[in-house]
Short mmCIF file of C-alpha atoms and ligand atoms in Angstrom, two decimals:
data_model
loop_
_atom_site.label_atom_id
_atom_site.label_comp_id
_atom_site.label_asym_id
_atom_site.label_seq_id
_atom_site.Cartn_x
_atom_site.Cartn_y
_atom_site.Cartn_z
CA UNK R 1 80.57 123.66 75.89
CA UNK R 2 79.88 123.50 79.60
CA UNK R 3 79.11 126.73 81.29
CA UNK R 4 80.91 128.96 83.39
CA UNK R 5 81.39 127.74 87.55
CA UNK R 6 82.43 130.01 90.13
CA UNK R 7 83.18 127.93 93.10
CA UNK R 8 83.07 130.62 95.86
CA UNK R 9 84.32 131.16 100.07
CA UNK R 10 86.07 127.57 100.02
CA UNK R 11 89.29 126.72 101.62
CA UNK R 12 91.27 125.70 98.79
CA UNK R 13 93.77 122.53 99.53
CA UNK R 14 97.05 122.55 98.04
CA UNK R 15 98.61 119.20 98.35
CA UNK R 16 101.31 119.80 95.94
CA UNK R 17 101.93 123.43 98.11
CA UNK R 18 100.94 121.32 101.51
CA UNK R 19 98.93 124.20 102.06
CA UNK R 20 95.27 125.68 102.87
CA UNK R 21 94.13 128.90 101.35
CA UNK R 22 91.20 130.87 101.28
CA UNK R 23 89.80 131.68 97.61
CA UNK R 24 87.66 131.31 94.61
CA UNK R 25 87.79 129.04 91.42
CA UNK R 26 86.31 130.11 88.54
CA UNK R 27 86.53 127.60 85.83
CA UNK R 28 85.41 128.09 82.20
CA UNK R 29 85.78 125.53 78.89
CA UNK R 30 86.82 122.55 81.39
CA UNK R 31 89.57 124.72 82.69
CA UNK R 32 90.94 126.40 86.16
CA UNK R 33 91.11 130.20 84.72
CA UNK R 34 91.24 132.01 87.49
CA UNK R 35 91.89 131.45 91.57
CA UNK R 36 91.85 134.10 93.87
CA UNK R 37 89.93 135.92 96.38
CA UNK R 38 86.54 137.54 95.71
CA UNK R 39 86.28 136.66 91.72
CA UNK R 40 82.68 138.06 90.57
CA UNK R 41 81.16 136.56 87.13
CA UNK R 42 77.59 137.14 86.78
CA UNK R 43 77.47 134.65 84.08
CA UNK R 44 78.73 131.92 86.25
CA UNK R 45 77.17 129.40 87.84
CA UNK R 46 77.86 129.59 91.67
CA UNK R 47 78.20 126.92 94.26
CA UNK R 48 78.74 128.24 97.97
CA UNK R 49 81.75 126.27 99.16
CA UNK R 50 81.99 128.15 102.69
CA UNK R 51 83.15 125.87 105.02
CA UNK R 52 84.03 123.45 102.42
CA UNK R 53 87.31 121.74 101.96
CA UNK R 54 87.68 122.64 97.73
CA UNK R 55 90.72 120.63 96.17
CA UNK R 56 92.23 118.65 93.31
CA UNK R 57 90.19 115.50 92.41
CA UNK R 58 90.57 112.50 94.63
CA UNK R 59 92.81 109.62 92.26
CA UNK R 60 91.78 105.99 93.34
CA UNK R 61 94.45 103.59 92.13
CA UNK R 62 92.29 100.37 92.64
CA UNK R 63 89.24 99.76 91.71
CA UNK R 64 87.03 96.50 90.20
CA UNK R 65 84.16 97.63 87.33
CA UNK R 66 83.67 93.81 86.28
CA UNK R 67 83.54 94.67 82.98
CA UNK R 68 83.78 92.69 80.92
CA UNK R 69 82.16 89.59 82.55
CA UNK R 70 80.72 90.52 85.78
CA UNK R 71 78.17 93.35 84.45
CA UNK R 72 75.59 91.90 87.14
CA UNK R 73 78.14 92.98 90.01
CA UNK R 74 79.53 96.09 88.27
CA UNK R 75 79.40 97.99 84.99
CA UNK R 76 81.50 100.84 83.84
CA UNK R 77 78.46 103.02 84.48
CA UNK R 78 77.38 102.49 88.54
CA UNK R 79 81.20 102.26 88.71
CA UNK R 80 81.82 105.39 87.36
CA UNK R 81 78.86 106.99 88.84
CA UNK R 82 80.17 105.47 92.26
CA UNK R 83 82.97 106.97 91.69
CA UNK R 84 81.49 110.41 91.17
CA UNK R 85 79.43 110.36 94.58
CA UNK R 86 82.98 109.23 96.45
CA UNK R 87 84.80 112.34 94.94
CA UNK R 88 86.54 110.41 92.44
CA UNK R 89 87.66 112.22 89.53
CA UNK R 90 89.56 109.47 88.29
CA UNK R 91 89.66 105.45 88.84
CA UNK R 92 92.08 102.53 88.05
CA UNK R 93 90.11 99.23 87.11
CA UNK R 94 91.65 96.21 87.44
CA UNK R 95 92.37 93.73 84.86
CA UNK R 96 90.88 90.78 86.61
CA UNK R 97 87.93 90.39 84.52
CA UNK R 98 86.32 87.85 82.12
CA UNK R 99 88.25 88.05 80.07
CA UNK R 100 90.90 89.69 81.73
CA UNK R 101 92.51 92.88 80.15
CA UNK R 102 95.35 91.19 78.36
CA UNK R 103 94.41 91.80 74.96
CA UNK R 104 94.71 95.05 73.04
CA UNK R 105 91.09 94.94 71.37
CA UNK R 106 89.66 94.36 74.73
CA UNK R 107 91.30 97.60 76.15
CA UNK R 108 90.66 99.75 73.27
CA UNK R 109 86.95 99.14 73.27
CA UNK R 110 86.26 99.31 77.01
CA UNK R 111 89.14 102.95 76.90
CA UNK R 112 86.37 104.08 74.46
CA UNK R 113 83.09 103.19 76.14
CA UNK R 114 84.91 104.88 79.66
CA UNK R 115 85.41 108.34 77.52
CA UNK R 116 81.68 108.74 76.54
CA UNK R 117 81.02 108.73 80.47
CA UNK R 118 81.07 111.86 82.18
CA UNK R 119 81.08 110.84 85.90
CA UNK R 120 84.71 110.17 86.15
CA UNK R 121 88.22 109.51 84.58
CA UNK R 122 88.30 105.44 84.19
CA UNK R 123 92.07 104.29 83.34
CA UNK R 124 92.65 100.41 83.23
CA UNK R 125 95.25 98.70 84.17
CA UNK R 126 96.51 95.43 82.17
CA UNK R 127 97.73 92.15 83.47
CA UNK R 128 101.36 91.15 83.88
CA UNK R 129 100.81 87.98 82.10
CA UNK R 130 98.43 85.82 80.10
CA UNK R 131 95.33 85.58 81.42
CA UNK R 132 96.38 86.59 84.81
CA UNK R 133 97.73 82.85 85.09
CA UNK R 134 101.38 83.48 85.81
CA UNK R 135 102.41 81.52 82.96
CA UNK R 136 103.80 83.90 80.23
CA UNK R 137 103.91 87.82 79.76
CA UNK R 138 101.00 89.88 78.35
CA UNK R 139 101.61 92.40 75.55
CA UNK R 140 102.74 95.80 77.15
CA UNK R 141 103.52 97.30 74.12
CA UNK R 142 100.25 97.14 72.47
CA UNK R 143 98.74 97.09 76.02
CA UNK R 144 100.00 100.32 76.63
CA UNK R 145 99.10 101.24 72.63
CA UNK R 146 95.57 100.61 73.36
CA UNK R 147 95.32 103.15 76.70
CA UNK R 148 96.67 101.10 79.87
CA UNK R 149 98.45 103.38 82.66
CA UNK R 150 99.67 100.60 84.93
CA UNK R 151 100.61 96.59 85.31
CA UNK R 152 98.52 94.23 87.59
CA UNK R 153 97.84 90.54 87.85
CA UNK R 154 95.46 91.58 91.31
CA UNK R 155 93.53 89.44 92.82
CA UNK R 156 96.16 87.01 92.52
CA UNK R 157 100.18 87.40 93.25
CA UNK R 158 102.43 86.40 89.83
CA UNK R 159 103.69 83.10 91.48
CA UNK R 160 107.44 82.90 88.95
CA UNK R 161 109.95 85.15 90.08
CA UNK R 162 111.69 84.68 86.90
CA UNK R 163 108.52 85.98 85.06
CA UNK R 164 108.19 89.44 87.03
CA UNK R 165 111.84 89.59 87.15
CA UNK R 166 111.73 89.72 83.07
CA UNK R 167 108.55 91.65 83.41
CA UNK R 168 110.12 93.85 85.47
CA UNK R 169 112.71 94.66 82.85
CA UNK R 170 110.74 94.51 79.77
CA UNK R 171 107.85 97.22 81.12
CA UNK R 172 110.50 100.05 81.37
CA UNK R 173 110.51 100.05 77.74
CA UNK R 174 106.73 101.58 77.82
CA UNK R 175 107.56 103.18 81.14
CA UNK R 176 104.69 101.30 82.63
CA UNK R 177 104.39 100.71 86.45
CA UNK R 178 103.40 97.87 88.46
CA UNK R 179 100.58 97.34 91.28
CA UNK R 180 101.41 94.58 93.12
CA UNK R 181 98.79 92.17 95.47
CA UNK R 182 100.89 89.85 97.11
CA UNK R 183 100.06 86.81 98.34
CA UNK R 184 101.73 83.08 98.55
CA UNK R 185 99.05 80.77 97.42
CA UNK R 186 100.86 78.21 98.57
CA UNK R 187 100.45 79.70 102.05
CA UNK R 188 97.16 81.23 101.75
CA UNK R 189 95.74 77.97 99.99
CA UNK R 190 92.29 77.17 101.26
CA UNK R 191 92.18 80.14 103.97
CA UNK R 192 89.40 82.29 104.69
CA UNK R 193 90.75 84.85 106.95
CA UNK R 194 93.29 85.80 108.83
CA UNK R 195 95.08 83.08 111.12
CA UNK R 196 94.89 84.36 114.49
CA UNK R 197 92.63 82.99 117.29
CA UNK R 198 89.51 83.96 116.00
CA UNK R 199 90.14 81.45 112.69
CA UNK R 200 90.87 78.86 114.81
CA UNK R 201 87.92 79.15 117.02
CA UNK R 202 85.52 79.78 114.27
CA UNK R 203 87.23 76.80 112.71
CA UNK R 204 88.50 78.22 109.54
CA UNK R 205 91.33 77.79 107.39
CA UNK R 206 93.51 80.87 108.13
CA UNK R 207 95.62 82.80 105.80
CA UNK R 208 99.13 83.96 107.57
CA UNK R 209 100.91 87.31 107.63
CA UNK R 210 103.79 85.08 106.14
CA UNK R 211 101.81 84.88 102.73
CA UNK R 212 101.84 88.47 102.12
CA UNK R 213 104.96 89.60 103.62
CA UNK R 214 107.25 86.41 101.89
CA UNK R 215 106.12 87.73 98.68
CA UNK R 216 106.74 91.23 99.61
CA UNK R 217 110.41 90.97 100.43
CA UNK R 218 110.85 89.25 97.28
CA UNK R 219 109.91 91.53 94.88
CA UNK R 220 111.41 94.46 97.06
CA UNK R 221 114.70 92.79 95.82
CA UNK R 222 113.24 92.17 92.14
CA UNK R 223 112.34 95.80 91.75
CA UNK R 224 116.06 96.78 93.41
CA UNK R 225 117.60 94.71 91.16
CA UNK R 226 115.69 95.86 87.85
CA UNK R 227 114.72 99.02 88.46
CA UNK R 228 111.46 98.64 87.65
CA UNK R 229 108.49 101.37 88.86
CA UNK R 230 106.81 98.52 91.82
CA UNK R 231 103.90 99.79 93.90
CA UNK R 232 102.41 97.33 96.69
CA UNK R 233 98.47 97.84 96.92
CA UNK R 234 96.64 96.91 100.01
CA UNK R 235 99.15 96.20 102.46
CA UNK R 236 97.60 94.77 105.53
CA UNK R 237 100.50 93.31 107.80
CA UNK R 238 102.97 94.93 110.42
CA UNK R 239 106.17 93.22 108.41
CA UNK R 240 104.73 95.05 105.46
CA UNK R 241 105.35 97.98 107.07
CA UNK R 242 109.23 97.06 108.54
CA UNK R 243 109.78 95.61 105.13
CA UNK R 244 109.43 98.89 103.18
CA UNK R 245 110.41 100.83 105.42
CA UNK R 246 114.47 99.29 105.27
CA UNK R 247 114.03 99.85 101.89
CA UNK R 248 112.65 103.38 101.55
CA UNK R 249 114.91 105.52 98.72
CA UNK R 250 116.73 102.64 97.56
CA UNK R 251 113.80 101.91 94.19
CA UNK R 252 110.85 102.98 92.74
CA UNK R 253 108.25 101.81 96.05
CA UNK R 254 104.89 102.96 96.84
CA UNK R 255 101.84 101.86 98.92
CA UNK R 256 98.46 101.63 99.74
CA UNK R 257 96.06 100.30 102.11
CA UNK R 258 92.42 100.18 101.82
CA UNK R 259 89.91 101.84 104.56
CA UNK R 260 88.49 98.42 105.73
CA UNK R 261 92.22 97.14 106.75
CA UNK R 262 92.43 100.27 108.91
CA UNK R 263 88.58 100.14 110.53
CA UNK R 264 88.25 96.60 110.77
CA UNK R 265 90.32 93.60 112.07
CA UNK R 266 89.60 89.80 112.54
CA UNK R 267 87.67 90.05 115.67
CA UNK R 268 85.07 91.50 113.75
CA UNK R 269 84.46 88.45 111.32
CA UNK R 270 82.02 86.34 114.00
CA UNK R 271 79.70 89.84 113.79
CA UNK R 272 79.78 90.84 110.13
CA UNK R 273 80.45 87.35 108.54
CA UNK R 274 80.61 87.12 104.78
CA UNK R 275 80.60 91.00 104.47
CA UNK R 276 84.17 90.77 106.19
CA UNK R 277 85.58 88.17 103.88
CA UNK R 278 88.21 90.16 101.99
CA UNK R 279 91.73 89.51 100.57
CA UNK R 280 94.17 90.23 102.14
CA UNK R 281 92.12 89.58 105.41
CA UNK R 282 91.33 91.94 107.89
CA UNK R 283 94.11 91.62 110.77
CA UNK R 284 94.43 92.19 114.11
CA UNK R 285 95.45 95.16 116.16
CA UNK R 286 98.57 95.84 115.89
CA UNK R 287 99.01 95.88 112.19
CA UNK R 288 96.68 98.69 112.20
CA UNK R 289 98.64 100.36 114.47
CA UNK R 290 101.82 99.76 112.23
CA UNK R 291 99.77 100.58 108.85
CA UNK R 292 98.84 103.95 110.68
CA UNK R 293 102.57 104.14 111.72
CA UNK R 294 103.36 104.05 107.90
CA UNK R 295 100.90 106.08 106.69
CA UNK R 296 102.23 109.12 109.24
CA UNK R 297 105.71 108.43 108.09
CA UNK R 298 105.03 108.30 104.26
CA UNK R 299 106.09 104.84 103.70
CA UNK R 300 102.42 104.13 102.44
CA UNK R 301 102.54 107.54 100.32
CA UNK R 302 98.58 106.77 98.55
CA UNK R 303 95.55 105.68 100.08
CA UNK R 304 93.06 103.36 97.35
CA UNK R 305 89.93 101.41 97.84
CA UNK R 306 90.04 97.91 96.56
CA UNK R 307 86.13 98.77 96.01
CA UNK R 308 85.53 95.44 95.38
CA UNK R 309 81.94 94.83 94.39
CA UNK R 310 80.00 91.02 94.73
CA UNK R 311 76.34 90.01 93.63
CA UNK R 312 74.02 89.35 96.81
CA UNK R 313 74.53 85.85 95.44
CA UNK R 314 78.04 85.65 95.83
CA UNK R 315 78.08 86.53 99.03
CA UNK R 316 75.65 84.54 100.96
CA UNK R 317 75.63 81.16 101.89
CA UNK R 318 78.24 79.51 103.51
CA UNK R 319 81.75 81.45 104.78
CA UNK R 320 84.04 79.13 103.03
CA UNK R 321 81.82 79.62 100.11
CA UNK R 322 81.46 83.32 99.94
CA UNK R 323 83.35 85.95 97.84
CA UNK R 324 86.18 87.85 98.56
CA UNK R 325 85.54 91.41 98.38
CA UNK R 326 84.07 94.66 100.36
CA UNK R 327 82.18 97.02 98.04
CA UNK R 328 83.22 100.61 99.43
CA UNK R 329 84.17 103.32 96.97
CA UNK R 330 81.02 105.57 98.10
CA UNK R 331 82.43 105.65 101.69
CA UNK R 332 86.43 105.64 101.28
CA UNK R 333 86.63 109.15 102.02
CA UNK R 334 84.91 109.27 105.10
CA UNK R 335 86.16 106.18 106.66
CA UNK R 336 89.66 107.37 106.07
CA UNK R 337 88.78 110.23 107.49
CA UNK R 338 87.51 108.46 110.24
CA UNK R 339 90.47 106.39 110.48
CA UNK R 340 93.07 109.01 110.07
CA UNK R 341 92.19 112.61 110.44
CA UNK R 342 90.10 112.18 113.16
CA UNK R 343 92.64 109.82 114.96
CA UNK R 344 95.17 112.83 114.34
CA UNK R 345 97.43 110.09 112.64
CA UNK R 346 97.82 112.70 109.23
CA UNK R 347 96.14 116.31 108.71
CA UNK R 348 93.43 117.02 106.15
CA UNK R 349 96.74 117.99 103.98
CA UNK R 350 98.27 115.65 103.84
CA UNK R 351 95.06 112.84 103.35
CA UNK R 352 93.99 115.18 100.54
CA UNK R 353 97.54 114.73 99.03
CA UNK R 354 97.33 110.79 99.51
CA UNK R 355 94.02 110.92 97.71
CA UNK R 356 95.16 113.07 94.50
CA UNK R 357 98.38 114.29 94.04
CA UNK R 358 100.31 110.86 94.87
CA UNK R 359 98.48 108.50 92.79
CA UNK R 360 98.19 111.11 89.98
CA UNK R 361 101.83 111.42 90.62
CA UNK R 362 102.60 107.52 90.39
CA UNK R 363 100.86 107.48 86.99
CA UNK R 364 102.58 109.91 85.76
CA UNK R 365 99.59 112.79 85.48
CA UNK R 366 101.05 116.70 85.61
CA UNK R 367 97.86 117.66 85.02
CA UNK R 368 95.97 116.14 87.95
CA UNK R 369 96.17 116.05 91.83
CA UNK R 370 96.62 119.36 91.51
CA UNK R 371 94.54 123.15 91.73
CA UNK R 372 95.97 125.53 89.64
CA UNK R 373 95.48 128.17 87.07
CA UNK R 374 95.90 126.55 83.18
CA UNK R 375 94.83 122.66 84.93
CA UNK R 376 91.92 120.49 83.85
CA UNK R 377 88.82 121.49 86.37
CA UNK R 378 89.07 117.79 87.92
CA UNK R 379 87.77 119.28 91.65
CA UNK R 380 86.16 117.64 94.52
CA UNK R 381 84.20 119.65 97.00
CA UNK R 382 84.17 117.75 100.73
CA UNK R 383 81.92 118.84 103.80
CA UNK R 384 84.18 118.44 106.78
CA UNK R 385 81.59 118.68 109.41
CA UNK R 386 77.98 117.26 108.45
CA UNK R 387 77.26 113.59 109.66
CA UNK R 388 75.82 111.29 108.01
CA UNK R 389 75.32 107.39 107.85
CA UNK R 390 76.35 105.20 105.55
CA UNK R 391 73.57 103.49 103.81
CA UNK R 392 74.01 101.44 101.38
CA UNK R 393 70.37 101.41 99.33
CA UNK R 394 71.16 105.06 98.56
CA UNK R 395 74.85 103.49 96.70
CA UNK R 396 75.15 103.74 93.07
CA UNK R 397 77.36 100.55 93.08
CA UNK R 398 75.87 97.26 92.39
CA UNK R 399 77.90 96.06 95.30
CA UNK R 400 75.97 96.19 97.98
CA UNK R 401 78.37 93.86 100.03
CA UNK R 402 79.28 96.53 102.14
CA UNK R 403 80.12 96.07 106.19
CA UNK R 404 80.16 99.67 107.29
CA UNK R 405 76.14 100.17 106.40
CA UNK R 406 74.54 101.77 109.44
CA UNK R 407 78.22 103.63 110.53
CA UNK R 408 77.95 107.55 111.25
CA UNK R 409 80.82 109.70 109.63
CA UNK R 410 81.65 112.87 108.80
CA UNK R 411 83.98 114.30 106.25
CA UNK R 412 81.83 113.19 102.69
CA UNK R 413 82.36 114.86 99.39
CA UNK R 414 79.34 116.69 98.44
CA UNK R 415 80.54 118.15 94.71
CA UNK R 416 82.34 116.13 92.09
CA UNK R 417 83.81 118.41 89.20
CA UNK R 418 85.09 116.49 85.84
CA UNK R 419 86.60 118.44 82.91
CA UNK R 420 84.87 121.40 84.26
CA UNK R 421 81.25 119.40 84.68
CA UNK R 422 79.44 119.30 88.11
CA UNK R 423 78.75 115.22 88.33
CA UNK R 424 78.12 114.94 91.19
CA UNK R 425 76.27 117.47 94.13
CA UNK R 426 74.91 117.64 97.10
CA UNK R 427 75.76 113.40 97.57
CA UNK R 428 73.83 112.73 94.44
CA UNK R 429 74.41 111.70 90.64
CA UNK R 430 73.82 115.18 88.67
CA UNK R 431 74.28 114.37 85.05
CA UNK R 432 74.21 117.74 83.42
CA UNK R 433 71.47 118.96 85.35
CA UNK R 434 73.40 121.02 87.62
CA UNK R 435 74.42 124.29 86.33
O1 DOR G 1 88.86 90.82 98.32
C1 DOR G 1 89.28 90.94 97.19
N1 DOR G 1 88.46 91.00 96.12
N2 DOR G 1 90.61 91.04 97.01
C2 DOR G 1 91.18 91.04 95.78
O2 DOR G 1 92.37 91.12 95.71
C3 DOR G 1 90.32 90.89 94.58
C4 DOR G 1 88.96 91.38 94.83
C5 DOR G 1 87.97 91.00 93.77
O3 DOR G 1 88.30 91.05 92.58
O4 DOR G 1 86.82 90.69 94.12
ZN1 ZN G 2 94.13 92.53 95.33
#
C-alpha cells in the first residue's frame, strides 16, 4: 500500500474543464480522494507545489523501447524511467522491433514485464501487418487479446492500399485505432533529408514533401470511406496541414507532431549532422509555421515524441550511413513549451490538454488525462519558471543521440505521480524512496 500524498498550493490544470484552479490533492490507495482548498492530513506525505503547474499525467502516443531486439539502444526499463523524468505517466511503444509486435506471445510477455515497472504506464501498439512488411494483415484479434491499444506499421508507411483499406475495416471489430507514419518509399527511396537547397548543396539524396503528403491524402479517403479510427503521427509538411484541415469532421482524424519538427528545420543539418537525421526530415520554415498554424486551430489535437533512441554506433560515421532517429522523451515538455507556449501559439491549457487528455482520449482511457475526485493518481507536477539545460549525460535513456544537448529551457516536470507513487522528483528517478 503506498502512503498517503498531499500535494499542496499548486495550480491545478483542468484540461478536460480548460481551466486553472487553485487547490490541493490528497491522494490515498493510488487514488484522487479529495481536491480542494486547504486539505490538512498529518499523516500525509507533503510536496509543496506553490508555483507549480499540478495536472493529469502527460500521455505520449509514440514512443520506441527496442524491446525486443534493440536492448543496447533501449530497454523497457531506461524507457520507462525516461519516461518518468519527462512527466510521462503513460507511453505507446511501437511495434517496430526485432521481432516486431505481431505475434500474441510476444505482446503478452513484454504487457507483463511493463506492469512490474513502476515508472510509467507502457501500452504497445501492434503492427498492421506481418512483420511490418506490408504483405498480409497481423492478428488484431488476439493482438488486441494479448493487451495492444492501437495499430502501427511506423517507421515504415503500409505501401497496399487494398491492405489498409481491409485493415481498415477489419480493426473496427476490436475497436482498435490506427497511427499512421506516412511516407512513399518510392519517393523517399535513398533520401537522407529533406529536399530543399540545403540537400542539394550538401549533396544528398533528398526526401520530398510529396512522399508524406501523397500518402496522406490517400488514406484520408481510406479512413472516409471505411470508417475506420486513423490518426497521422509526426506530421512535418505544410500540405499536411491543408490536407486535414479540408477534411476536419468528416472521419475519425487526429495528429501529432514531434518537438524536433517544430525547433528544428533543414538548415540546421550542416551544424548538427547525424544528430538531425530523422524521419520524416526536419523541413524548412514555413511548414513550421503551418504545423504551429494547426496546432492553434486543433487540427493537430495531440502532441507525441517519436523519442527515438540509437546506439552511439549507429549514429556515427558517415550521413548516408547513420540512423534515423532523435532520442528526446526527457526534453519533450520543455521544448514544446519552448516552441509553443512561449511563442504564444497555444496557452499552458490547452498544451497540458494536448499532452494528456487527447491522447488518453484517442485510446479510449476515461480514467486518464484527467484530475478528479474517484481517478487513478496518474499526476505530473511541472515548474513553469526554473531554467535549466538540457544535458544529456544526466538522461536515463540509452539514446543519447540527442541534438538539443546544451539548449536552456524552462517549463520541466519536476514530480511524476503513477497509481498514487511519486517516480519521479525533483528531475530525478525516485523509486520508492520518496515518501
Ligand atoms: O527517425 C525515425 N526513427 N523515424 C521513424 O519513423 C522510426 C524511428 C526509429 O524507429 O528509429
Ligand atoms: Zn514514424
Amino acid at each position: 500500500m503506498t502512503r498517503k500524498i498531499l500535494i499542496r498550493r499548486g495550480t491545478l490544470v483542468l484540461p478536460d474543464k480548460k481551466t486553472l484552479m487553485d487547490g490541493d490533492i490528497l491522494i490515498e490507495g493510488g487514488v484522487i480522494t479529495r481536491i480542494e482548498k486547504g486539505i490538512l492530513d498529518p499523516q500525509a506525505c507533503v510536496i509543496d507545489a506553490s508555483g507549480f503547474l499540478v495536472g493529469p499525467g502527460f500521455v505520449n502516443l509514440h514512443v520506441h523501447f527496442r524491446e525486443p531486439g534493440g536492448e543496447a539502444k533501449e530497454t523497457l526499463e531506461t524507457g520507462a524511467k525516461a519516461a518518468a523524468r519527462g512527466g510521462f505517466t503513460a507511453v505507446l511503444a511501437m511495434p517496430n522491433t526485432s521481432p516486431p509486435l505481431d505475434n500474441p506471445i510476444i505482446v503478452q510477455a513484454l504487457v507483463l514485464k511493463a506492469q512490474r515497472l513502476p515508472f510509467t504506464r507502457i501500452l504497445f501498439a501492434g503492427a498492421i501487418s506481418r512483420g511490418c512488411q506490408g504483405g498480409e494483415m497481423a492478428e488484431y484479434g488476439l493482438l488486441k487479446e494479448a493487451g495492444v491499444v492501437a495499430l502501427s506499421d511506423d517507421g515504415t508507411s503500409v505501401e497496399s492500399s487494398r491492405l489498409l483499406y481491409l485493415a481498415f475495416q477489419y480493426a473496427q471489430y476490436f475497436g482498435l485505432p490506427f497511427i499512421l507514419h506516412e511516407e512513399d518509399e518510392e519517393l523517399s527511396r535513398d533520401g537522407h533529408m529533406h529536399e530543399g537547397t540545403t540537400s542539394f548543396l550538401l549533396g544528398y539524396k533528398g526526401i520530398p514533401r510529396v512522399a508524406e503528403d501523397s500518402r496522406i491524402a490517400r488514406d484520408i479517403l481510406l479512413a472516409l470511406g471505411t470508417g475506420a479510427r486513423v490518426h497521422f503521427t509526426h506530421l512535418s509538411t505544410e500540405m499536411s496541414v491543408t490536407l486535414l484541415r479540408l477534411f476536419k469532421g468528416k472521419a475519425l482524424l487526429s495528429a501529432d507532431v514531434t518537438p524536433h519538427h517544430l525547433l528544428l528545420t533543414a538548415e540546421d543539418v550542416p551544424r548538427l549532422g547525424n544528430l538531425a537525421k530523422v524521419k520524416p526530415p526536419l523541413r524548412e520554415r514555413r511548414d513550421i509555421e503551418a504545423l504551429k498554424a494547426g496546432i492553434a486551430e486543433g487540427i493537430i489535437d495531440i502532441l507525441a515524441s517519436d523519442h527515438a533512441p540509437h546506439t552511439l554506433e549507429d549514429k556515427e560515421g558517415s550521413f548516408t550511413d547513420a540512423a534515423f532517429g532523435i532520442s528526446n522523451l526527457e526534453v519533450t515538455v520543455p521544448l514544446y513549451v519552448k516552441a509553443l507556449v512561449e511563442e504564444g501559439v497555444i496557452d499552458w491549457i490547452e498544451l497540458w490538454r494536448k499532452l494528456s487528455y487527447n491522447p488518453a482520449q484517442f485510446l479510449g482511457f476515461e480514467d486518464k488525462g484527467v484530475l478528479a475526485e474517484g481517478k487513478t493518481a496518474d499526476i505530473t507536477i511541472l515548474d513553469p519558471q526554473t531554467e535549466w539545460e538540457v544535458d544529456v549525460a544526466q538522461f536515463e535513456s540509452k539514446g543519447k543521440n540527442c541534438p538539443f544537448q546544451g539548449w536552456s529551457l524552462r517549463g520541466w516536470p519536476v514530480y511524476t505521480i503513477v497509481g498514487g507513487r511519486v517516480v519521479m522528483a525533483e528531475r530525478r528517478i525516485v523509486d520508492g524512496e520518496f515518501c
